[in-house]
Amino acid sequence: GLRSPMAEGIVKFLQGHNLGVGSVGVRAGTLDQFAVSVMNEIGIDISSHRPRTAEALTCSSFDLVVSLSPEAQDQAVEISQITGSNVVFWNTFDPSLIEGNRDVRMEAYRDVRDTLFHRFKRYFVDVGLAVVGSKA
């Protein structure tokens, strides 16, 4: 998994004192080291993240579920029907699909990181939550 740990790290950075945050992947897997590297570049450490699947969340309650892929959207809708959560779908490119040298791949991950950062920042402003983080 890489998009959801990046998103979790960003939300905790921007709203860690205001919100409870959790993330899951469509499939549990190992943490992507490119994701760790590009998040470190903006001062967010996700190296201790442990990927989980959606089943781990079914006994929790969330006000908002953000899905980042069509596969995740299907699961988000299912979770929302159980928990009554609102669902936001931000279809986000999977940078692990990019082939090339390290520089090319890192740039793809940076693009996803920055897209997610600005989307969350704008979302929190729109819903009236103060934004703490100032990086990226």
GROMACS .gro file of C-alpha atoms in nm:
model
  136
    1GLY     CA    1   0.000   0.000   0.000
    2LEU     CA    2   0.118   0.352  -0.065
    3ARG     CA    3  -0.162   0.603  -0.128
    4SER     CA    4  -0.355   0.542   0.193
    5PRO     CA    5  -0.049   0.559   0.423
    6MET     CA    6   0.050   0.883   0.249
    7ALA     CA    7  -0.302   1.019   0.299
    8GLU     CA    8  -0.306   0.914   0.665
    9GLY     CA    9   0.029   1.082   0.727
   10ILE     CA   10  -0.090   1.403   0.562
   11VAL     CA   11  -0.416   1.416   0.758
   12LYS     CA   12  -0.234   1.354   1.086
   13PHE     CA   13   0.011   1.631   0.995
   14LEU     CA   14  -0.267   1.877   0.912
   15GLN     CA   15  -0.526   1.776   1.174
   16GLY     CA   16  -0.360   1.535   1.415
   17HIS     CA   17  -0.490   1.714   1.724
   18ASN     CA   18  -0.844   1.749   1.591
   19LEU     CA   19  -0.926   1.418   1.424
   20GLY     CA   20  -0.891   1.046   1.476
   21VAL     CA   21  -0.738   0.904   1.159
   22GLY     CA   22  -0.697   0.553   1.024
   23SER     CA   23  -0.616   0.413   0.682
   24VAL     CA   24  -0.656   0.083   0.506
   25GLY     CA   25  -0.557  -0.059   0.171
   26VAL     CA   26  -0.765  -0.269  -0.064
   27ARG     CA   27  -0.502  -0.536  -0.006
   28ALA     CA   28  -0.276  -0.552   0.299
   29GLY     CA   29   0.084  -0.546   0.189
   30THR     CA   30   0.424  -0.407   0.272
   31LEU     CA   31   0.485  -0.035   0.307
   32ASP     CA   32   0.624   0.119  -0.010
   33GLN     CA   33   0.970   0.270   0.046
   34PHE     CA   34   0.926   0.531  -0.229
   35ALA     CA   35   0.622   0.657  -0.037
   36VAL     CA   36   0.827   0.671   0.284
   37SER     CA   37   1.102   0.866   0.107
   38VAL     CA   38   0.881   1.133  -0.052
   39MET     CA   39   0.689   1.187   0.271
   40ASN     CA   40   1.018   1.230   0.460
   41GLU     CA   41   1.102   1.509   0.215
   42ILE     CA   42   0.819   1.720   0.362
   43GLY     CA   43   0.885   1.618   0.722
   44ILE     CA   44   0.618   1.348   0.760
   45ASP     CA   45   0.736   1.010   0.889
   46ILE     CA   46   0.519   0.718   0.782
   47SER     CA   47   0.787   0.452   0.830
   48SER     CA   48   0.607   0.294   1.127
   49HIS     CA   49   0.278   0.259   0.935
   50ARG     CA   50   0.141  -0.097   0.930
   51PRO     CA   51  -0.090  -0.162   0.633
   52ARG     CA   52  -0.436  -0.294   0.723
   53THR     CA   53  -0.737  -0.408   0.523
   54ALA     CA   54  -1.090  -0.270   0.541
   55GLU     CA   55  -1.204  -0.558   0.762
   56ALA     CA   56  -0.999  -0.399   1.038
   57LEU     CA   57  -1.229  -0.095   1.032
   58THR     CA   58  -1.574  -0.252   1.029
   59CYS     CA   59  -1.608  -0.229   1.407
   60SER     CA   60  -1.507   0.138   1.407
   61SER     CA   61  -1.711   0.445   1.326
   62PHE     CA   62  -1.592   0.726   1.101
   63ASP     CA   63  -1.752   1.054   1.003
   64LEU     CA   64  -1.573   1.053   0.669
   65VAL     CA   65  -1.423   0.785   0.446
   66VAL     CA   66  -1.196   0.907   0.165
   67SER     CA   67  -1.135   0.653  -0.111
   68LEU     CA   68  -0.844   0.690  -0.351
   69SER     CA   69  -0.916   0.422  -0.613
   70PRO     CA   70  -1.223   0.265  -0.776
   71GLU     CA   71  -1.157  -0.059  -0.585
   72ALA     CA   72  -1.139   0.132  -0.258
   73GLN     CA   73  -1.456   0.323  -0.346
   74ASP     CA   74  -1.653  -0.003  -0.355
   75GLN     CA   75  -1.529  -0.088  -0.006
   76ALA     CA   76  -1.587   0.267   0.118
   77VAL     CA   77  -1.951   0.252   0.012
   78GLU     CA   78  -1.991  -0.081   0.191
   79ILE     CA   79  -1.833   0.062   0.509
   80SER     CA   80  -2.052   0.373   0.489
   81GLN     CA   81  -2.366   0.159   0.471
   82ILE     CA   82  -2.264  -0.013   0.796
   83THR     CA   83  -2.130   0.292   0.982
   84GLY     CA   84  -2.327   0.582   0.829
   85SER     CA   85  -2.004   0.756   0.723
   86ASN     CA   86  -1.989   1.013   0.447
   87VAL     CA   87  -1.781   0.904   0.148
   88VAL     CA   88  -1.554   1.121  -0.068
   89PHE     CA   89  -1.402   0.967  -0.382
   90TRP     CA   90  -1.069   1.117  -0.493
   91ASN     CA   91  -0.949   0.889  -0.771
   92THR     CA   92  -0.571   0.911  -0.728
   93PHE     CA   93  -0.308   0.777  -0.967
   94ASP     CA   94  -0.107   0.477  -0.845
   95PRO     CA   95   0.259   0.586  -0.883
   96SER     CA   96   0.385   0.230  -0.840
   97LEU     CA   97   0.269   0.173  -1.199
   98ILE     CA   98   0.541   0.407  -1.327
   99GLU     CA   99   0.848   0.235  -1.466
  100GLY     CA  100   1.191   0.392  -1.498
  101ASN     CA  101   1.487   0.489  -1.287
  102ARG     CA  102   1.462   0.605  -0.926
  103ASP     CA  103   1.436   0.974  -1.021
  104VAL     CA  104   1.144   0.913  -1.258
  105ARG     CA  105   0.961   0.701  -1.002
  106MET     CA  106   1.026   0.945  -0.717
  107GLU     CA  107   0.880   1.228  -0.924
  108ALA     CA  108   0.560   1.027  -0.976
  109TYR     CA  109   0.532   0.970  -0.601
  110ARG     CA  110   0.594   1.339  -0.533
  111ASP     CA  111   0.310   1.430  -0.770
  112VAL     CA  112   0.070   1.204  -0.579
  113ARG     CA  113   0.194   1.334  -0.242
  114ASP     CA  114   0.145   1.696  -0.345
  115THR     CA  115  -0.197   1.628  -0.500
  116LEU     CA  116  -0.319   1.460  -0.180
  117PHE     CA  117  -0.167   1.730   0.040
  118HIS     CA  118  -0.343   2.011  -0.144
  119ARG     CA  119  -0.673   1.823  -0.167
  120PHE     CA  120  -0.681   1.760   0.207
  121LYS     CA  121  -0.567   2.113   0.287
  122ARG     CA  122  -0.844   2.258   0.067
  123TYR     CA  123  -1.101   2.016   0.211
  124PHE     CA  124  -1.023   2.113   0.570
  125VAL     CA  125  -1.045   2.483   0.484
  126ASP     CA  126  -1.380   2.421   0.310
  127VAL     CA  127  -1.527   2.246   0.615
  128GLY     CA  128  -1.394   2.514   0.848
  129LEU     CA  129  -1.110   2.329   1.018
  130ALA     CA  130  -0.790   2.525   1.074
  131VAL     CA  131  -0.495   2.386   0.881
  132VAL     CA  132  -0.187   2.332   1.095
  133GLY     CA  133   0.068   2.213   0.843
  134SER     CA  134   0.238   2.457   0.611
  135LYS     CA  135   0.468   2.230   0.408
  136ALA     CA  136   0.433   2.126   0.041
   0.00000   0.00000   0.00000
